[in-house]
Amino acid sequence: MPDFPAGFRWGVSTSAYQIEGATTVDGRGPSIWDTFAREPGRIVDGTTGDEACDHHHRYAEDTALLAGLGVSAYRFSISWPRIQPTGAGPALTAGLDFYDRLVDGLLAAGVDPVATLFHWDLPQALEDAGGWLNRDTAARFAEYADVTAARLGDRVKLWITLNEPFIHMSLGHGMGVHAPGRVLLFDAFPVAHHQLLGHGLAVAALRARTASPVAIANNYSPVRPAGDGDADRAAAAAYDALHNRLFTDPLLGLGYPDAPGVDPTVVRDGDLDVIAAPIDVLGVNYYNPTGIRAPEEGSPLPFEIVPLDGYPRTAFDWPVAPDGLRELLLQLRDRYGDALPEIQVTESGCAYDDAPDAQGRVNDPERIAYLDGHVRAVHEAIGAGVPVTGYFVWSLLDNWEWAEGFTKRFGLVHVDYPTQRRTPKSSYAWFRDLVRR
Ligand code: FCB
């Protein structure tokens, strides 16, 4: 492995609902994922995040795993309904206490706390009032950012407002495969705009409370047209605008791109200025490129997603394409030029069906190969002049993978859910050695 610049941030990522469990302690309110997971047929194995990895009780053990890994940063998310059970009003002291203990434990272990404020677990009471379709949710989000930063302030070394607003819009509100399960197709655009508005308002709230840098974590996927024809290219451009530009152009001051569903009547005077508040870091989450072809006659979508041939595949059936990460980093640089802030890869990882062998060891050579390829792709992008300053593996632990329940294992650490026993995989040792170098 080639050398990375001194001070490069190596980390791992998790999110609250996927690992914490303890969904009814200390006054926590219900979130849209508590509700959604209980609806029949939503989650492939019929499970919920009620227990997940029991991290709420085992955070000290998990902090020790981080210390053993030697990472310089840990990206976790804060559960909004632990802080404000109904998404409004004063912060619950007991809810904040948990993150306070976590943050102090991380600092004592020499690990920078990186906190995401919204990783999809909206308080159910806000959903009942329209959720992100309701403009007021943006104001509520800024209030939540304020009360949270008032307590955790500068001890958090990087604040991330939203995780993957594109996925929350498209899977949660467009296609209905994630909470809250709405099927609005392109009528989901207000969810994009109100998340971005909430982000901008939260940036201002955070700036008033902390000197730490502020970021957003977007999901990106380089688009590969199925053929050279005009129809496939037009379809690919439409998908690219939706996935890769809808949430980045306005953040970087360019306003909304010409993407399917964009509805200017939702955007009020001044909103675009709020959204374009300068950020310090752009978080990039990358898993795979997307194949696109022109839609069938009569399709409600202006594109069709098609499998990409010629790549190895993960247990999620996602193509393993490290070149896509280099490509998207270069594309961001080419697209946004001087407007592009420093980048940190805030998620990168893969699911495989890892299981302990007869000796209890978990060998996951595919994950090592996956990470090796993606870390090298980052190095190449840095060499080509893209300002990448960090790389976070998704994920520290095997965890509750949304609609896939417990069936997809992304961790550097294996979790046996019935006993909650943690077993570092061979990829954990590999990543530890990389970080140490
Ligand atoms: C990302 C999510 C994360 C996890 C990984 C596999 O889209 O941010 O919570 O589900 O995918």
Short mmCIF file of C-alpha atoms and ligand atoms in Angstrom, two decimals:
data_model
loop_
_atom_site.label_atom_id
_atom_site.label_comp_id
_atom_site.label_asym_id
_atom_site.label_seq_id
_atom_site.Cartn_x
_atom_site.Cartn_y
_atom_site.Cartn_z
CA MET A 1 0.00 0.00 0.00
CA PRO A 2 1.43 3.43 -0.92
CA ASP A 3 1.84 6.10 1.75
CA PHE A 4 -0.95 8.52 2.58
CA PRO A 5 -0.38 12.15 3.61
CA ALA A 6 0.44 12.68 7.30
CA GLY A 7 -2.70 13.44 9.27
CA PHE A 8 -4.96 11.48 6.90
CA ARG A 9 -8.03 10.48 8.93
CA TRP A 10 -8.73 6.75 9.10
CA GLY A 11 -12.05 5.82 10.62
CA VAL A 12 -15.05 3.54 10.76
CA SER A 13 -18.76 4.44 10.59
CA THR A 14 -22.00 3.25 12.17
CA SER A 15 -25.49 4.65 12.67
CA ALA A 16 -27.75 4.80 15.71
CA TYR A 17 -30.76 2.71 14.70
CA GLN A 18 -28.53 0.05 13.14
CA ILE A 19 -26.52 -0.67 16.29
CA GLU A 20 -27.92 0.88 19.47
CA GLY A 21 -31.01 -1.16 20.40
CA ALA A 22 -32.47 0.06 23.74
CA THR A 23 -35.22 1.83 21.83
CA THR A 24 -37.41 2.50 24.87
CA VAL A 25 -34.89 3.53 27.52
CA ASP A 26 -34.39 7.01 29.01
CA GLY A 27 -37.55 8.39 27.45
CA ARG A 28 -36.57 7.83 23.82
CA GLY A 29 -39.51 8.40 21.50
CA PRO A 30 -40.41 6.19 18.54
CA SER A 31 -38.79 6.85 15.18
CA ILE A 32 -40.09 6.12 11.70
CA TRP A 33 -37.88 3.02 11.59
CA ASP A 34 -39.48 1.59 14.75
CA THR A 35 -42.84 1.98 13.02
CA PHE A 36 -41.78 0.78 9.58
CA ALA A 37 -39.94 -2.32 10.82
CA ARG A 38 -43.13 -3.45 12.57
CA GLU A 39 -45.18 -3.35 9.38
CA PRO A 40 -45.57 -6.86 7.93
CA GLY A 41 -43.37 -7.59 4.93
CA ARG A 42 -41.15 -4.51 5.17
CA ILE A 43 -37.98 -6.20 6.50
CA VAL A 44 -36.79 -9.38 4.75
CA ASP A 45 -36.21 -11.36 7.95
CA GLY A 46 -39.03 -9.74 9.92
CA THR A 47 -36.65 -8.22 12.50
CA THR A 48 -36.51 -4.73 14.00
CA GLY A 49 -33.76 -2.59 15.50
CA ASP A 50 -35.12 -3.13 19.02
CA GLU A 51 -31.91 -4.92 20.05
CA ALA A 52 -29.63 -4.47 17.06
CA CYS A 53 -26.06 -4.75 18.42
CA ASP A 54 -27.08 -3.66 21.91
CA HIS A 55 -24.48 -0.92 21.54
CA HIS A 56 -26.36 1.39 23.91
CA HIS A 57 -25.33 -0.96 26.70
CA ARG A 58 -22.07 -2.18 25.19
CA TYR A 59 -20.59 1.11 24.00
CA ALA A 60 -17.56 0.71 26.28
CA GLU A 61 -16.72 -2.67 24.74
CA ASP A 62 -17.20 -1.16 21.28
CA THR A 63 -14.97 1.79 22.15
CA ALA A 64 -12.30 -0.72 23.15
CA LEU A 65 -12.66 -2.33 19.71
CA LEU A 66 -12.09 1.11 18.14
CA ALA A 67 -9.04 1.66 20.31
CA GLY A 68 -7.70 -1.76 19.31
CA LEU A 69 -8.24 -0.89 15.66
CA GLY A 70 -6.20 2.27 16.16
CA VAL A 71 -8.47 4.46 14.04
CA SER A 72 -8.18 8.20 14.50
CA ALA A 73 -11.93 8.78 14.12
CA TYR A 74 -15.28 7.13 14.73
CA ARG A 75 -18.36 8.27 12.84
CA PHE A 76 -21.59 7.48 14.71
CA SER A 77 -25.03 9.01 14.48
CA ILE A 78 -27.16 10.58 17.16
CA SER A 79 -30.71 9.31 17.49
CA TRP A 80 -32.95 12.38 17.23
CA PRO A 81 -35.79 10.73 19.24
CA ARG A 82 -33.36 10.10 22.12
CA ILE A 83 -32.73 13.85 22.30
CA GLN A 84 -36.23 15.11 21.47
CA PRO A 85 -38.76 12.23 21.72
CA THR A 86 -41.32 14.09 19.60
CA GLY A 87 -38.84 16.06 17.53
CA ALA A 88 -39.50 19.35 19.32
CA GLY A 89 -39.04 20.98 22.69
CA PRO A 90 -36.28 20.77 25.26
CA ALA A 91 -33.56 18.16 25.01
CA LEU A 92 -33.79 15.08 27.22
CA THR A 93 -30.82 15.12 29.56
CA ALA A 94 -30.69 11.32 29.76
CA GLY A 95 -30.61 11.05 25.98
CA LEU A 96 -27.71 13.47 25.73
CA ASP A 97 -25.94 11.74 28.64
CA PHE A 98 -25.46 8.60 26.56
CA TYR A 99 -23.66 10.47 23.76
CA ASP A 100 -21.75 12.47 26.35
CA ARG A 101 -20.34 9.25 27.82
CA LEU A 102 -19.61 7.88 24.35
CA VAL A 103 -17.79 11.05 23.28
CA ASP A 104 -15.71 11.20 26.45
CA GLY A 105 -14.83 7.52 26.10
CA LEU A 106 -13.72 8.07 22.51
CA LEU A 107 -11.57 11.05 23.44
CA ALA A 108 -9.98 9.09 26.27
CA ALA A 109 -9.17 6.36 23.72
CA GLY A 110 -7.59 8.88 21.35
CA VAL A 111 -10.40 8.58 18.78
CA ASP A 112 -11.99 11.72 17.26
CA PRO A 113 -15.79 11.68 17.63
CA VAL A 114 -17.50 12.41 14.29
CA ALA A 115 -21.25 12.83 14.82
CA THR A 116 -24.00 12.61 12.22
CA LEU A 117 -27.21 14.33 13.32
CA PHE A 118 -29.65 12.57 10.99
CA HIS A 119 -29.14 9.02 9.76
CA TRP A 120 -32.81 8.44 8.77
CA ASP A 121 -34.43 7.83 12.20
CA LEU A 122 -36.91 10.74 12.19
CA PRO A 123 -39.08 11.07 15.33
CA GLN A 124 -42.43 9.48 14.47
CA ALA A 125 -44.31 12.54 15.77
CA LEU A 126 -42.68 14.65 13.05
CA GLU A 127 -43.64 12.07 10.42
CA ASP A 128 -47.21 12.24 11.67
CA ALA A 129 -47.08 15.97 10.88
CA GLY A 130 -45.84 15.31 7.33
CA GLY A 131 -42.20 14.49 7.95
CA TRP A 132 -39.75 15.91 5.43
CA LEU A 133 -42.65 16.78 3.13
CA ASN A 134 -43.47 19.44 5.71
CA ARG A 135 -41.24 22.52 5.52
CA ASP A 136 -41.45 22.91 9.30
CA THR A 137 -39.30 19.77 9.75
CA ALA A 138 -36.32 21.80 8.48
CA ALA A 139 -36.76 24.27 11.34
CA ARG A 140 -37.20 21.42 13.83
CA PHE A 141 -33.94 19.88 12.59
CA ALA A 142 -32.03 23.11 13.19
CA GLU A 143 -33.43 23.28 16.72
CA TYR A 144 -32.30 19.70 17.35
CA ALA A 145 -28.83 20.57 16.01
CA ASP A 146 -28.72 23.53 18.38
CA VAL A 147 -29.64 21.63 21.56
CA THR A 148 -27.32 18.76 20.70
CA ALA A 149 -24.32 20.95 19.93
CA ALA A 150 -25.02 22.95 23.08
CA ARG A 151 -24.09 19.83 25.04
CA LEU A 152 -21.50 18.09 22.83
CA GLY A 153 -20.07 21.24 21.24
CA ASP A 154 -16.40 21.20 20.48
CA ARG A 155 -15.75 17.70 21.79
CA VAL A 156 -17.22 16.41 18.53
CA LYS A 157 -14.41 16.96 16.03
CA LEU A 158 -16.54 16.90 12.89
CA TRP A 159 -20.30 17.47 12.66
CA ILE A 160 -22.24 15.87 9.81
CA THR A 161 -25.76 17.20 9.34
CA LEU A 162 -27.48 14.60 7.11
CA ASN A 163 -26.58 11.12 5.94
CA GLU A 164 -27.43 10.37 2.31
CA PRO A 165 -30.44 12.64 1.79
CA PHE A 166 -30.73 11.15 -1.73
CA ILE A 167 -31.27 7.62 -0.37
CA HIS A 168 -33.71 8.88 2.27
CA MET A 169 -35.68 10.65 -0.48
CA SER A 170 -35.53 7.92 -3.12
CA LEU A 171 -35.83 4.71 -1.08
CA GLY A 172 -37.86 6.18 1.78
CA HIS A 173 -40.24 8.49 -0.10
CA GLY A 174 -39.93 7.68 -3.82
CA MET A 175 -39.98 3.87 -3.86
CA GLY A 176 -41.18 3.05 -0.34
CA VAL A 177 -38.58 0.39 0.46
CA HIS A 178 -37.20 2.32 3.44
CA ALA A 179 -39.06 4.19 6.20
CA PRO A 180 -41.39 5.99 6.06
CA GLY A 181 -42.46 3.82 3.13
CA ARG A 182 -44.04 6.46 0.89
CA VAL A 183 -44.30 5.79 -2.87
CA LEU A 184 -44.29 9.28 -4.36
CA LEU A 185 -41.84 8.76 -7.22
CA PHE A 186 -40.77 12.25 -8.34
CA ASP A 187 -43.37 13.92 -6.15
CA ALA A 188 -40.84 13.25 -3.39
CA PHE A 189 -38.91 16.39 -4.41
CA PRO A 190 -40.06 18.41 -1.34
CA VAL A 191 -38.22 15.81 0.76
CA ALA A 192 -35.02 16.76 -1.05
CA HIS A 193 -35.59 20.47 -0.64
CA HIS A 194 -36.63 20.37 3.01
CA GLN A 195 -33.70 18.13 3.97
CA LEU A 196 -31.32 20.55 2.24
CA LEU A 197 -33.02 23.52 3.89
CA GLY A 198 -32.74 21.74 7.25
CA HIS A 199 -29.07 21.14 6.52
CA GLY A 200 -28.46 24.83 5.80
CA LEU A 201 -30.32 25.97 8.92
CA ALA A 202 -28.44 23.37 10.97
CA VAL A 203 -25.10 24.60 9.63
CA ALA A 204 -25.95 28.05 11.00
CA ALA A 205 -27.06 26.56 14.34
CA LEU A 206 -23.85 24.53 14.61
CA ARG A 207 -21.64 27.51 13.74
CA ALA A 208 -23.18 29.38 16.68
CA ARG A 209 -22.28 26.55 19.07
CA THR A 210 -19.01 25.06 17.88
CA ALA A 211 -15.74 25.85 16.16
CA SER A 212 -15.50 22.28 14.85
CA PRO A 213 -15.85 21.73 11.09
CA VAL A 214 -19.26 20.96 9.59
CA ALA A 215 -20.10 18.54 6.78
CA ILE A 216 -22.85 16.61 5.02
CA ALA A 217 -22.52 12.99 3.84
CA ASN A 218 -23.90 12.36 0.36
CA ASN A 219 -24.19 9.10 -1.52
CA TYR A 220 -22.60 9.10 -4.98
CA SER A 221 -22.66 6.56 -7.79
CA PRO A 222 -20.93 7.09 -11.11
CA VAL A 223 -23.36 6.31 -13.90
CA ARG A 224 -22.55 3.92 -16.74
CA PRO A 225 -24.89 4.15 -19.76
CA ALA A 226 -25.75 0.70 -21.12
CA GLY A 227 -25.03 1.74 -24.71
CA ASP A 228 -23.66 4.57 -26.82
CA GLY A 229 -26.99 5.63 -28.27
CA ASP A 230 -28.59 8.99 -27.54
CA ALA A 231 -31.49 7.45 -25.60
CA ASP A 232 -29.21 5.59 -23.17
CA ARG A 233 -27.03 8.68 -22.75
CA ALA A 234 -30.01 10.91 -22.04
CA ALA A 235 -31.32 8.38 -19.50
CA ALA A 236 -27.89 8.21 -17.85
CA ALA A 237 -27.70 12.02 -17.67
CA ALA A 238 -31.14 12.17 -16.01
CA TYR A 239 -30.15 9.58 -13.42
CA ASP A 240 -26.81 11.30 -12.83
CA ALA A 241 -28.53 14.63 -12.20
CA LEU A 242 -30.85 12.98 -9.69
CA HIS A 243 -28.35 10.85 -7.81
CA ASN A 244 -25.13 12.83 -8.04
CA ARG A 245 -26.11 16.48 -8.51
CA LEU A 246 -29.51 17.16 -6.92
CA PHE A 247 -27.96 17.31 -3.44
CA THR A 248 -24.58 18.76 -4.38
CA ASP A 249 -25.18 21.54 -6.92
CA PRO A 250 -27.34 23.59 -4.51
CA LEU A 251 -24.96 22.92 -1.59
CA LEU A 252 -22.10 24.35 -3.60
CA GLY A 253 -24.05 27.41 -4.72
CA LEU A 254 -25.17 26.30 -8.19
CA GLY A 255 -28.89 25.92 -7.47
CA TYR A 256 -30.86 22.87 -8.56
CA PRO A 257 -29.78 20.99 -11.68
CA ASP A 258 -32.21 20.03 -14.42
CA ALA A 259 -33.16 16.75 -12.71
CA PRO A 260 -36.41 14.78 -12.84
CA GLY A 261 -38.94 16.01 -10.28
CA VAL A 262 -37.36 19.38 -9.45
CA ASP A 263 -40.29 21.68 -8.64
CA PRO A 264 -39.34 25.37 -8.32
CA THR A 265 -42.64 26.17 -6.60
CA VAL A 266 -41.38 24.37 -3.48
CA VAL A 267 -38.33 26.68 -3.29
CA ARG A 268 -38.89 30.00 -1.53
CA ASP A 269 -36.88 33.20 -1.85
CA GLY A 270 -33.68 32.93 0.13
CA ASP A 271 -33.74 29.13 0.49
CA LEU A 272 -30.89 28.56 -1.94
CA ASP A 273 -28.68 30.97 0.04
CA VAL A 274 -29.42 29.08 3.25
CA ILE A 275 -28.61 25.76 1.56
CA ALA A 276 -25.35 27.09 0.12
CA ALA A 277 -23.93 28.06 3.53
CA PRO A 278 -20.24 27.11 3.30
CA ILE A 279 -19.36 23.64 4.61
CA ASP A 280 -15.86 22.57 5.62
CA VAL A 281 -15.97 18.98 4.42
CA LEU A 282 -18.00 17.11 1.81
CA GLY A 283 -18.67 13.55 3.01
CA VAL A 284 -18.69 11.02 0.19
CA ASN A 285 -20.38 7.64 0.68
CA TYR A 286 -19.60 5.21 -2.13
CA TYR A 287 -20.58 1.60 -2.72
CA ASN A 288 -20.94 0.99 -6.46
CA PRO A 289 -21.54 2.49 -9.89
CA THR A 290 -25.00 2.32 -11.51
CA GLY A 291 -25.85 0.95 -14.97
CA ILE A 292 -28.60 2.90 -16.75
CA ARG A 293 -30.47 2.46 -20.01
CA ALA A 294 -33.39 4.20 -21.68
CA PRO A 295 -36.76 3.22 -20.18
CA GLU A 296 -39.39 1.01 -21.78
CA GLU A 297 -42.28 2.80 -23.46
CA GLY A 298 -44.80 3.95 -20.86
CA SER A 299 -42.38 3.75 -17.89
CA PRO A 300 -43.04 6.36 -15.17
CA LEU A 301 -39.27 6.90 -14.90
CA PRO A 302 -37.00 8.53 -17.51
CA PHE A 303 -34.36 5.81 -16.98
CA GLU A 304 -34.06 2.16 -16.06
CA ILE A 305 -31.44 0.73 -13.69
CA VAL A 306 -29.69 -2.33 -15.14
CA PRO A 307 -27.10 -4.71 -13.63
CA LEU A 308 -23.47 -4.03 -14.54
CA ASP A 309 -21.71 -7.06 -15.97
CA GLY A 310 -18.09 -7.96 -15.55
CA TYR A 311 -17.56 -7.20 -11.88
CA PRO A 312 -17.27 -9.46 -8.83
CA ARG A 313 -20.32 -9.02 -6.61
CA THR A 314 -20.92 -8.68 -2.87
CA ALA A 315 -23.58 -10.56 -0.89
CA PHE A 316 -25.84 -7.58 -1.64
CA ASP A 317 -25.25 -8.34 -5.33
CA TRP A 318 -23.56 -4.94 -5.63
CA PRO A 319 -20.70 -4.81 -8.17
CA VAL A 320 -17.21 -4.43 -6.69
CA ALA A 321 -15.81 -1.48 -8.63
CA PRO A 322 -13.03 0.46 -6.91
CA ASP A 323 -12.41 2.34 -10.16
CA GLY A 324 -15.84 3.91 -9.62
CA LEU A 325 -14.59 5.59 -6.45
CA ARG A 326 -11.63 7.16 -8.23
CA GLU A 327 -13.91 8.17 -11.09
CA LEU A 328 -16.44 9.87 -8.85
CA LEU A 329 -13.77 11.74 -6.87
CA LEU A 330 -12.26 13.06 -10.11
CA GLN A 331 -15.74 13.88 -11.38
CA LEU A 332 -16.47 15.94 -8.25
CA ARG A 333 -13.23 17.86 -8.77
CA ASP A 334 -13.95 18.43 -12.46
CA ARG A 335 -17.55 19.43 -11.84
CA TYR A 336 -17.10 21.81 -8.94
CA GLY A 337 -13.51 23.01 -9.22
CA ASP A 338 -12.65 25.62 -6.60
CA ALA A 339 -16.13 25.38 -5.07
CA LEU A 340 -15.35 21.83 -3.91
CA PRO A 341 -14.42 21.68 -0.21
CA GLU A 342 -12.13 19.11 1.34
CA ILE A 343 -13.55 15.59 0.91
CA GLN A 344 -13.68 12.71 3.38
CA VAL A 345 -14.95 9.31 2.25
CA THR A 346 -17.46 8.86 5.06
CA GLU A 347 -18.63 5.33 4.05
CA SER A 348 -17.04 2.56 2.00
CA GLY A 349 -17.56 -1.13 2.57
CA CYS A 350 -19.18 -4.39 1.55
CA ALA A 351 -21.43 -7.21 2.76
CA TYR A 352 -20.36 -10.85 2.70
CA ASP A 353 -21.81 -13.93 4.40
CA ASP A 354 -19.09 -14.08 7.05
CA ALA A 355 -19.29 -16.85 9.64
CA PRO A 356 -16.88 -18.13 12.28
CA ASP A 357 -14.88 -21.25 11.37
CA ALA A 358 -14.38 -24.27 13.65
CA GLN A 359 -11.77 -22.34 15.65
CA GLY A 360 -14.09 -19.37 16.00
CA ARG A 361 -12.09 -17.21 13.61
CA VAL A 362 -13.80 -15.13 10.93
CA ASN A 363 -11.82 -14.91 7.71
CA ASP A 364 -13.09 -12.40 5.19
CA PRO A 365 -10.52 -12.14 2.38
CA GLU A 366 -13.12 -10.65 0.00
CA ARG A 367 -13.58 -7.67 2.35
CA ILE A 368 -9.82 -7.17 2.59
CA ALA A 369 -9.59 -7.19 -1.21
CA TYR A 370 -12.53 -4.80 -1.44
CA LEU A 371 -11.06 -2.32 1.02
CA ASP A 372 -7.58 -2.61 -0.46
CA GLY A 373 -8.93 -1.68 -3.89
CA HIS A 374 -10.97 1.23 -2.61
CA VAL A 375 -8.17 2.65 -0.45
CA ARG A 376 -5.87 2.52 -3.48
CA ALA A 377 -8.52 4.31 -5.56
CA VAL A 378 -8.55 7.10 -2.96
CA HIS A 379 -4.77 7.29 -3.11
CA GLU A 380 -4.88 7.65 -6.89
CA ALA A 381 -7.46 10.41 -6.62
CA ILE A 382 -5.26 12.27 -4.12
CA GLY A 383 -2.36 11.85 -6.55
CA ALA A 384 -4.53 13.41 -9.25
CA GLY A 385 -5.10 16.45 -7.03
CA VAL A 386 -8.46 15.69 -5.37
CA PRO A 387 -8.40 16.99 -1.77
CA VAL A 388 -9.35 13.79 0.08
CA THR A 389 -8.39 13.86 3.76
CA GLY A 390 -10.14 10.84 5.25
CA TYR A 391 -11.56 7.37 4.68
CA PHE A 392 -14.15 5.64 6.91
CA VAL A 393 -15.03 1.96 6.55
CA TRP A 394 -18.69 1.02 6.72
CA SER A 395 -18.89 -0.55 9.26
CA LEU A 396 -17.26 -1.24 12.62
CA LEU A 397 -19.80 -3.98 13.43
CA ASP A 398 -22.13 -6.27 11.55
CA ASN A 399 -25.46 -4.55 12.13
CA TRP A 400 -29.14 -4.19 11.26
CA GLU A 401 -29.10 -3.34 7.58
CA TRP A 402 -32.45 -1.54 7.16
CA ALA A 403 -34.89 -3.47 4.93
CA GLU A 404 -32.37 -6.34 4.82
CA GLY A 405 -32.57 -6.83 8.59
CA PHE A 406 -29.72 -8.93 9.93
CA THR A 407 -29.06 -10.68 6.60
CA LYS A 408 -26.21 -8.42 5.41
CA ARG A 409 -22.93 -8.32 7.34
CA PHE A 410 -20.81 -5.19 6.69
CA GLY A 411 -18.61 -5.25 9.81
CA LEU A 412 -14.89 -5.45 10.44
CA VAL A 413 -16.19 -7.16 13.58
CA HIS A 414 -18.55 -10.13 13.43
CA VAL A 415 -21.56 -10.00 15.75
CA ASP A 416 -23.32 -13.16 16.90
CA TYR A 417 -26.73 -11.60 17.52
CA PRO A 418 -28.18 -14.14 20.00
CA THR A 419 -25.20 -13.70 22.35
CA GLN A 420 -24.01 -10.26 21.13
CA ARG A 421 -20.52 -11.72 21.08
CA ARG A 422 -18.11 -9.60 19.02
CA THR A 423 -15.35 -11.31 17.02
CA PRO A 424 -12.90 -9.18 15.03
CA LYS A 425 -12.63 -10.52 11.46
CA SER A 426 -9.37 -10.84 9.55
CA SER A 427 -10.27 -7.52 7.85
CA TYR A 428 -10.10 -5.87 11.30
CA ALA A 429 -6.47 -6.95 11.64
CA TRP A 430 -5.77 -5.87 8.05
CA PHE A 431 -7.26 -2.40 8.61
CA ARG A 432 -5.44 -2.05 11.96
CA ASP A 433 -2.14 -2.77 10.24
CA LEU A 434 -2.93 -0.29 7.47
CA VAL A 435 -3.81 2.43 9.96
CA ARG A 436 -0.70 1.72 12.03
CA ARG A 437 1.54 2.23 9.01
C1 FCB B 1 -25.55 3.35 3.25
C2 FCB B 1 -26.13 3.76 4.60
C3 FCB B 1 -25.66 2.91 5.75
C4 FCB B 1 -25.60 1.45 5.35
C5 FCB B 1 -24.81 1.27 4.09
C6 FCB B 1 -24.64 -0.17 3.66
O1 FCB B 1 -26.40 3.77 2.24
O2 FCB B 1 -25.79 5.09 4.87
O3 FCB B 1 -26.51 3.13 6.84
O4 FCB B 1 -26.90 0.97 5.20
O5 FCB B 1 -25.42 1.98 3.06
#
